[in-house]
PDB file of C-alpha atoms in Angstrom:
ATOM      1  CA  UNK A 257       4.820 -13.516  73.848  1.00 48.00           C
ATOM      2  CA  UNK A 258       6.488 -12.522  70.618  1.00 54.00           C
ATOM      3  CA  UNK A 259       6.348 -15.125  68.270  1.00 55.00           C
ATOM      4  CA  UNK A 260      10.138 -14.948  66.954  1.00 57.00           C
ATOM      5  CA  UNK A 261      11.076 -15.476  70.176  1.00 59.00           C
ATOM      6  CA  UNK A 262       9.685 -18.542  70.831  1.00 56.00           C
ATOM      7  CA  UNK A 263      12.152 -20.019  67.708  1.00 56.00           C
ATOM      8  CA  UNK A 264       8.150 -19.962  65.107  1.00 59.00           C
ATOM      9  CA  UNK A 265       7.575 -18.033  62.444  1.00 72.00           C
ATOM     10  CA  UNK A 266       4.257 -16.678  60.135  1.00 72.00           C
ATOM     11  CA  UNK A 267       3.728 -17.021  56.650  1.00 81.00           C
ATOM     12  CA  UNK A 268       2.943 -14.376  54.924  1.00 79.00           C
ATOM     13  CA  UNK A 269      -0.186 -15.042  54.561  1.00 82.00           C
ATOM     14  CA  UNK A 270      -0.690 -15.710  58.349  1.00 81.00           C
ATOM     15  CA  UNK A 271       1.391 -11.372  59.223  1.00 78.00           C
ATOM     16  CA  UNK A 272      -1.083 -10.101  56.851  1.00 81.00           C
ATOM     17  CA  UNK A 273      -4.128 -11.740  58.171  1.00 81.00           C
ATOM     18  CA  UNK A 274      -2.646 -11.095  61.478  1.00 82.00           C
ATOM     19  CA  UNK A 275      -1.706  -6.966  60.917  1.00 83.00           C
ATOM     20  CA  UNK A 276      -5.103  -6.351  58.363  1.00 85.00           C
ATOM     21  CA  UNK A 277      -6.980  -5.235  61.306  1.00 86.00           C
ATOM     22  CA  UNK A 278      -5.242  -2.139  62.040  1.00 90.00           C
ATOM     23  CA  UNK A 279      -4.151  -1.512  58.912  1.00 93.00           C
ATOM     24  CA  UNK A 280      -6.826   0.840  58.840  1.00 97.00           C
ATOM     25  CA  UNK A 281      -7.203   2.893  55.503  1.00 97.00           C
ATOM     26  CA  UNK A 282      -4.544   6.008  57.803  1.00 98.00           C
ATOM     27  CA  UNK A 283      -2.530   4.657  59.081  1.00 98.00           C
ATOM     28  CA  UNK A 284      -1.148   2.277  55.427  1.00 97.00           C
ATOM     29  CA  UNK A 285      -1.213   5.331  53.550  1.00 98.00           C
ATOM     30  CA  UNK A 286       1.763   7.143  56.274  1.00 98.00           C
ATOM     31  CA  UNK A 287       3.508   3.317  56.092  1.00 97.00           C
ATOM     32  CA  UNK A 288       3.118   3.513  52.437  1.00 98.00           C
ATOM     33  CA  UNK A 289       3.908   7.033  52.363  1.00 98.00           C
ATOM     34  CA  UNK A 290       6.745   6.527  54.685  1.00 98.00           C
ATOM     35  CA  UNK A 291       8.503   3.926  52.032  1.00 98.00           C
ATOM     36  CA  UNK A 292       8.546   5.719  48.828  1.00 98.00           C
ATOM     37  CA  UNK A 293      10.098   8.959  50.942  1.00 98.00           C
ATOM     38  CA  UNK A 294      12.604   6.628  52.422  1.00 98.00           C
ATOM     39  CA  UNK A 295      13.414   5.509  49.083  1.00 98.00           C
ATOM     40  CA  UNK A 296      12.564   9.481  47.429  1.00 98.00           C
ATOM     41  CA  UNK A 297      15.803  10.551  50.164  1.00 98.00           C
ATOM     42  CA  UNK A 298      17.900   7.237  49.056  1.00 98.00           C
ATOM     43  CA  UNK A 299      17.312   8.298  46.292  1.00 98.00           C
ATOM     44  CA  UNK A 300      18.321  11.958  45.666  1.00 98.00           C
ATOM     45  CA  UNK A 301      21.608  11.155  47.995  1.00 98.00           C
ATOM     46  CA  UNK A 302      22.693   9.001  44.650  1.00 98.00           C
ATOM     47  CA  UNK A 303      22.247  12.429  43.058  1.00 98.00           C
ATOM     48  CA  UNK A 304      23.998  14.269  45.554  1.00 98.00           C
ATOM     49  CA  UNK A 305      26.660  12.467  46.045  1.00 98.00           C
ATOM     50  CA  UNK A 306      26.667  12.273  42.090  1.00 97.00           C
ATOM     51  CA  UNK A 307      26.376  16.007  41.929  1.00 97.00           C
ATOM     52  CA  UNK A 308      29.661  16.428  44.462  1.00 97.00           C
ATOM     53  CA  UNK A 309      31.921  14.273  42.673  1.00 97.00           C
ATOM     54  CA  UNK A 310      30.964  15.887  39.096  1.00 96.00           C
ATOM     55  CA  UNK A 311      31.247  19.358  40.865  1.00 95.00           C
ATOM     56  CA  UNK A 312      34.607  22.153  40.491  1.00 95.00           C
ATOM     57  CA  UNK A 313      33.309  23.386  43.544  1.00 95.00           C
ATOM     58  CA  UNK A 314      33.018  18.960  45.083  1.00 95.00           C
ATOM     59  CA  UNK A 315      29.582  20.183  46.562  1.00 96.00           C
ATOM     60  CA  UNK A 316      26.240  19.497  45.122  1.00 96.00           C
ATOM     61  CA  UNK A 317      22.629  21.826  44.718  1.00 96.00           C
ATOM     62  CA  UNK A 318      21.483  23.732  48.032  1.00 96.00           C
ATOM     63  CA  UNK A 319      18.508  21.865  47.203  1.00 97.00           C
ATOM     64  CA  UNK A 320      19.060  18.889  45.989  1.00 97.00           C
ATOM     65  CA  UNK A 321      21.090  18.434  49.385  1.00 97.00           C
ATOM     66  CA  UNK A 322      17.408  19.967  50.761  1.00 98.00           C
ATOM     67  CA  UNK A 323      15.546  17.792  49.369  1.00 98.00           C
ATOM     68  CA  UNK A 324      17.279  14.839  49.865  1.00 98.00           C
ATOM     69  CA  UNK A 325      17.530  15.510  53.774  1.00 98.00           C
ATOM     70  CA  UNK A 326      13.845  16.619  54.214  1.00 98.00           C
ATOM     71  CA  UNK A 327      13.187  13.102  52.147  1.00 98.00           C
ATOM     72  CA  UNK A 328      14.397  11.265  54.567  1.00 98.00           C
ATOM     73  CA  UNK A 329      13.222  12.913  57.348  1.00 98.00           C
ATOM     74  CA  UNK A 330       9.638  12.436  56.162  1.00 98.00           C
ATOM     75  CA  UNK A 331      10.223   9.135  55.427  1.00 98.00           C
ATOM     76  CA  UNK A 332      10.302   8.955  59.207  1.00 98.00           C
ATOM     77  CA  UNK A 333       8.306  11.228  60.296  1.00 98.00           C
ATOM     78  CA  UNK A 334       5.686   9.592  57.632  1.00 98.00           C
ATOM     79  CA  UNK A 335       6.401   6.243  59.970  1.00 97.00           C
ATOM     80  CA  UNK A 336       5.597   8.159  63.297  1.00 98.00           C
ATOM     81  CA  UNK A 337       2.277   9.716  62.140  1.00 98.00           C
ATOM     82  CA  UNK A 338       1.122   6.218  61.222  1.00 98.00           C
ATOM     83  CA  UNK A 339       1.359   5.029  64.808  1.00 97.00           C
ATOM     84  CA  UNK A 340      -0.139   7.855  66.226  1.00 98.00           C
ATOM     85  CA  UNK A 341      -2.954   7.127  63.712  1.00 98.00           C
ATOM     86  CA  UNK A 342      -2.867   3.623  64.409  1.00 97.00           C
ATOM     87  CA  UNK A 343      -3.171   4.543  67.861  1.00 97.00           C
ATOM     88  CA  UNK A 344      -5.965   7.798  67.373  1.00 98.00           C
ATOM     89  CA  UNK A 345      -9.402   7.977  68.834  1.00 97.00           C
ATOM     90  CA  UNK A 346     -10.709  10.156  66.135  1.00 98.00           C
ATOM     91  CA  UNK A 347     -12.487   8.276  62.929  1.00 98.00           C
ATOM     92  CA  UNK A 348     -10.885   6.827  60.404  1.00 98.00           C
ATOM     93  CA  UNK A 349     -12.562   9.131  57.562  1.00 98.00           C
ATOM     94  CA  UNK A 350     -10.896  12.635  60.218  1.00 98.00           C
ATOM     95  CA  UNK A 351      -7.587  10.364  60.260  1.00 98.00           C
ATOM     96  CA  UNK A 352      -7.467   9.957  56.827  1.00 98.00           C
ATOM     97  CA  UNK A 353      -7.779  12.861  55.874  1.00 98.00           C
ATOM     98  CA  UNK A 354      -5.792  14.481  58.544  1.00 98.00           C
ATOM     99  CA  UNK A 355      -2.690  11.412  57.049  1.00 98.00           C
ATOM    100  CA  UNK A 356      -3.359  13.092  52.821  1.00 98.00           C
ATOM    101  CA  UNK A 357      -3.499  16.877  54.187  1.00 98.00           C
ATOM    102  CA  UNK A 358      -0.376  16.388  55.750  1.00 98.00           C
ATOM    103  CA  UNK A 359       1.255  14.326  53.146  1.00 98.00           C
ATOM    104  CA  UNK A 360       0.100  15.813  50.191  1.00 98.00           C
ATOM    105  CA  UNK A 361       2.767  19.118  51.158  1.00 98.00           C
ATOM    106  CA  UNK A 362       5.413  16.567  52.413  1.00 98.00           C
ATOM    107  CA  UNK A 363       5.161  14.789  48.848  1.00 98.00           C
ATOM    108  CA  UNK A 364       4.955  17.988  47.218  1.00 97.00           C
ATOM    109  CA  UNK A 365       7.829  19.795  49.428  1.00 97.00           C
ATOM    110  CA  UNK A 366       9.995  16.651  48.057  1.00 98.00           C
ATOM    111  CA  UNK A 367       9.516  17.617  44.572  1.00 97.00           C
ATOM    112  CA  UNK A 368       9.354  21.806  44.644  1.00 96.00           C
ATOM    113  CA  UNK A 369      13.288  20.710  46.615  1.00 97.00           C
ATOM    114  CA  UNK A 370      14.639  18.801  43.669  1.00 97.00           C
ATOM    115  CA  UNK A 371      13.129  20.196  41.143  1.00 96.00           C
ATOM    116  CA  UNK A 372      15.038  23.429  42.212  1.00 96.00           C
ATOM    117  CA  UNK A 373      17.932  21.186  43.023  1.00 96.00           C
ATOM    118  CA  UNK A 374      17.636  19.801  39.862  1.00 95.00           C
ATOM    119  CA  UNK A 375      17.407  23.216  37.385  1.00 95.00           C
ATOM    120  CA  UNK A 376      19.659  24.736  39.605  1.00 94.00           C
ATOM    121  CA  UNK A 377      18.573  27.911  39.141  1.00 94.00           C
ATOM    122  CA  UNK A 378      17.286  29.928  42.540  1.00 92.00           C
ATOM    123  CA  UNK A 379      18.997  29.313  46.045  1.00 92.00           C
ATOM    124  CA  UNK A 380      16.150  30.316  47.418  1.00 93.00           C
ATOM    125  CA  UNK A 381      12.902  29.795  46.013  1.00 92.00           C
ATOM    126  CA  UNK A 382      12.098  32.363  48.443  1.00 92.00           C
ATOM    127  CA  UNK A 383      13.881  35.064  47.235  1.00 92.00           C
ATOM    128  CA  UNK A 384      11.896  37.015  44.060  1.00 92.00           C
ATOM    129  CA  UNK A 385      11.940  36.802  41.279  1.00 91.00           C
ATOM    130  CA  UNK A 386      10.422  33.483  42.025  1.00 91.00           C
ATOM    131  CA  UNK A 387      12.746  31.967  39.500  1.00 90.00           C
ATOM    132  CA  UNK A 388      11.781  28.157  37.408  1.00 91.00           C
ATOM    133  CA  UNK A 389      14.210  28.323  35.721  1.00 89.00           C
ATOM    134  CA  UNK A 390      16.136  29.653  33.217  1.00 87.00           C
ATOM    135  CA  UNK A 391      13.253  31.712  31.827  1.00 88.00           C
ATOM    136  CA  UNK A 392      10.245  31.330  34.482  1.00 92.00           C
ATOM    137  CA  UNK A 393       9.490  32.918  37.509  1.00 92.00           C
ATOM    138  CA  UNK A 394       6.203  31.841  39.569  1.00 92.00           C
ATOM    139  CA  UNK A 395       3.698  34.839  40.757  1.00 94.00           C
ATOM    140  CA  UNK A 396       4.472  35.819  44.260  1.00 94.00           C
ATOM    141  CA  UNK A 397       1.365  35.658  45.671  1.00 96.00           C
ATOM    142  CA  UNK A 398       1.424  31.266  44.422  1.00 95.00           C
ATOM    143  CA  UNK A 399       4.873  30.844  46.476  1.00 94.00           C
ATOM    144  CA  UNK A 400       3.145  32.732  49.478  1.00 96.00           C
ATOM    145  CA  UNK A 401      -0.245  30.998  48.429  1.00 96.00           C
ATOM    146  CA  UNK A 402       1.204  27.587  48.671  1.00 96.00           C
ATOM    147  CA  UNK A 403       4.383  28.003  51.645  1.00 96.00           C
ATOM    148  CA  UNK A 404       0.912  29.143  53.532  1.00 97.00           C
ATOM    149  CA  UNK A 405      -1.135  26.144  52.508  1.00 97.00           C
ATOM    150  CA  UNK A 406       1.894  23.055  53.696  1.00 97.00           C
ATOM    151  CA  UNK A 407       2.315  25.495  56.861  1.00 97.00           C
ATOM    152  CA  UNK A 408      -1.706  25.347  57.822  1.00 98.00           C
ATOM    153  CA  UNK A 409      -1.598  22.029  56.520  1.00 98.00           C
ATOM    154  CA  UNK A 410       1.147  20.113  57.374  1.00 97.00           C
ATOM    155  CA  UNK A 411       0.252  21.293  61.582  1.00 98.00           C
ATOM    156  CA  UNK A 412      -3.132  20.725  61.434  1.00 98.00           C
ATOM    157  CA  UNK A 413      -3.295  17.306  59.869  1.00 98.00           C
ATOM    158  CA  UNK A 414      -0.430  16.280  63.087  1.00 98.00           C
ATOM    159  CA  UNK A 415      -1.785  18.415  65.355  1.00 98.00           C
ATOM    160  CA  UNK A 416      -4.957  16.249  64.686  1.00 98.00           C
ATOM    161  CA  UNK A 417      -3.108  12.794  64.451  1.00 98.00           C
ATOM    162  CA  UNK A 418      -1.302  14.181  68.236  1.00 98.00           C
ATOM    163  CA  UNK A 419      -4.404  15.552  68.908  1.00 98.00           C
ATOM    164  CA  UNK A 420      -6.122  11.681  68.618  1.00 98.00           C
ATOM    165  CA  UNK A 421      -3.169  10.009  70.310  1.00 98.00           C
ATOM    166  CA  UNK A 422      -3.175  11.882  73.410  1.00 98.00           C
ATOM    167  CA  UNK A 423      -6.945  10.905  73.665  1.00 98.00           C
ATOM    168  CA  UNK A 424      -7.157   7.608  73.217  1.00 97.00           C
ATOM    169  CA  UNK A 425      -4.102   7.984  76.035  1.00 97.00           C
ATOM    170  CA  UNK A 426      -6.563   9.422  78.295  1.00 97.00           C
ATOM    171  CA  UNK A 427      -9.076   7.401  77.521  1.00 97.00           C
ATOM    172  CA  UNK A 428      -6.374   4.728  78.849  1.00 95.00           C
ATOM    173  CA  UNK A 429      -5.268   6.201  82.095  1.00 96.00           C
ATOM    174  CA  UNK A 430      -8.376   7.493  83.074  1.00 92.00           C
TER     175      UNK A 430
END
């Protein structure tokens, strides 16, 4: 039965004590970064509103819009990954490695989108030449390498956590 349904409340220290066994590094990392993504999304929403408000066409740069949406989606994905990591059968080392791989590219993707949105240097970061500001370009191999790494890290990292959670569920049902 939930403590709140009894009309009782836990002090902050009692909540921490009750939750401590469940806050493994992978769960904690996903929760903290989920908050980071959520706040980043909200702040990028302010930037998006400012760009819309000050634009002659009443639009934000496409990459500010993309960064805003991606940060919000990664925030909720991170909270889901925290729950998935909590239920994973794998060792905490495996769960933490999968979390770090996934979150590294969640963070770097939003940062990359935001940079292009602030610099207003491209509306397609995959179109050659790969612009970075007005005077610089990125070599194609670097952009391709980043994209391949992003896809592999996000899919494999998330897949490892999901497989661990599915194993737990199947073990319980067996």
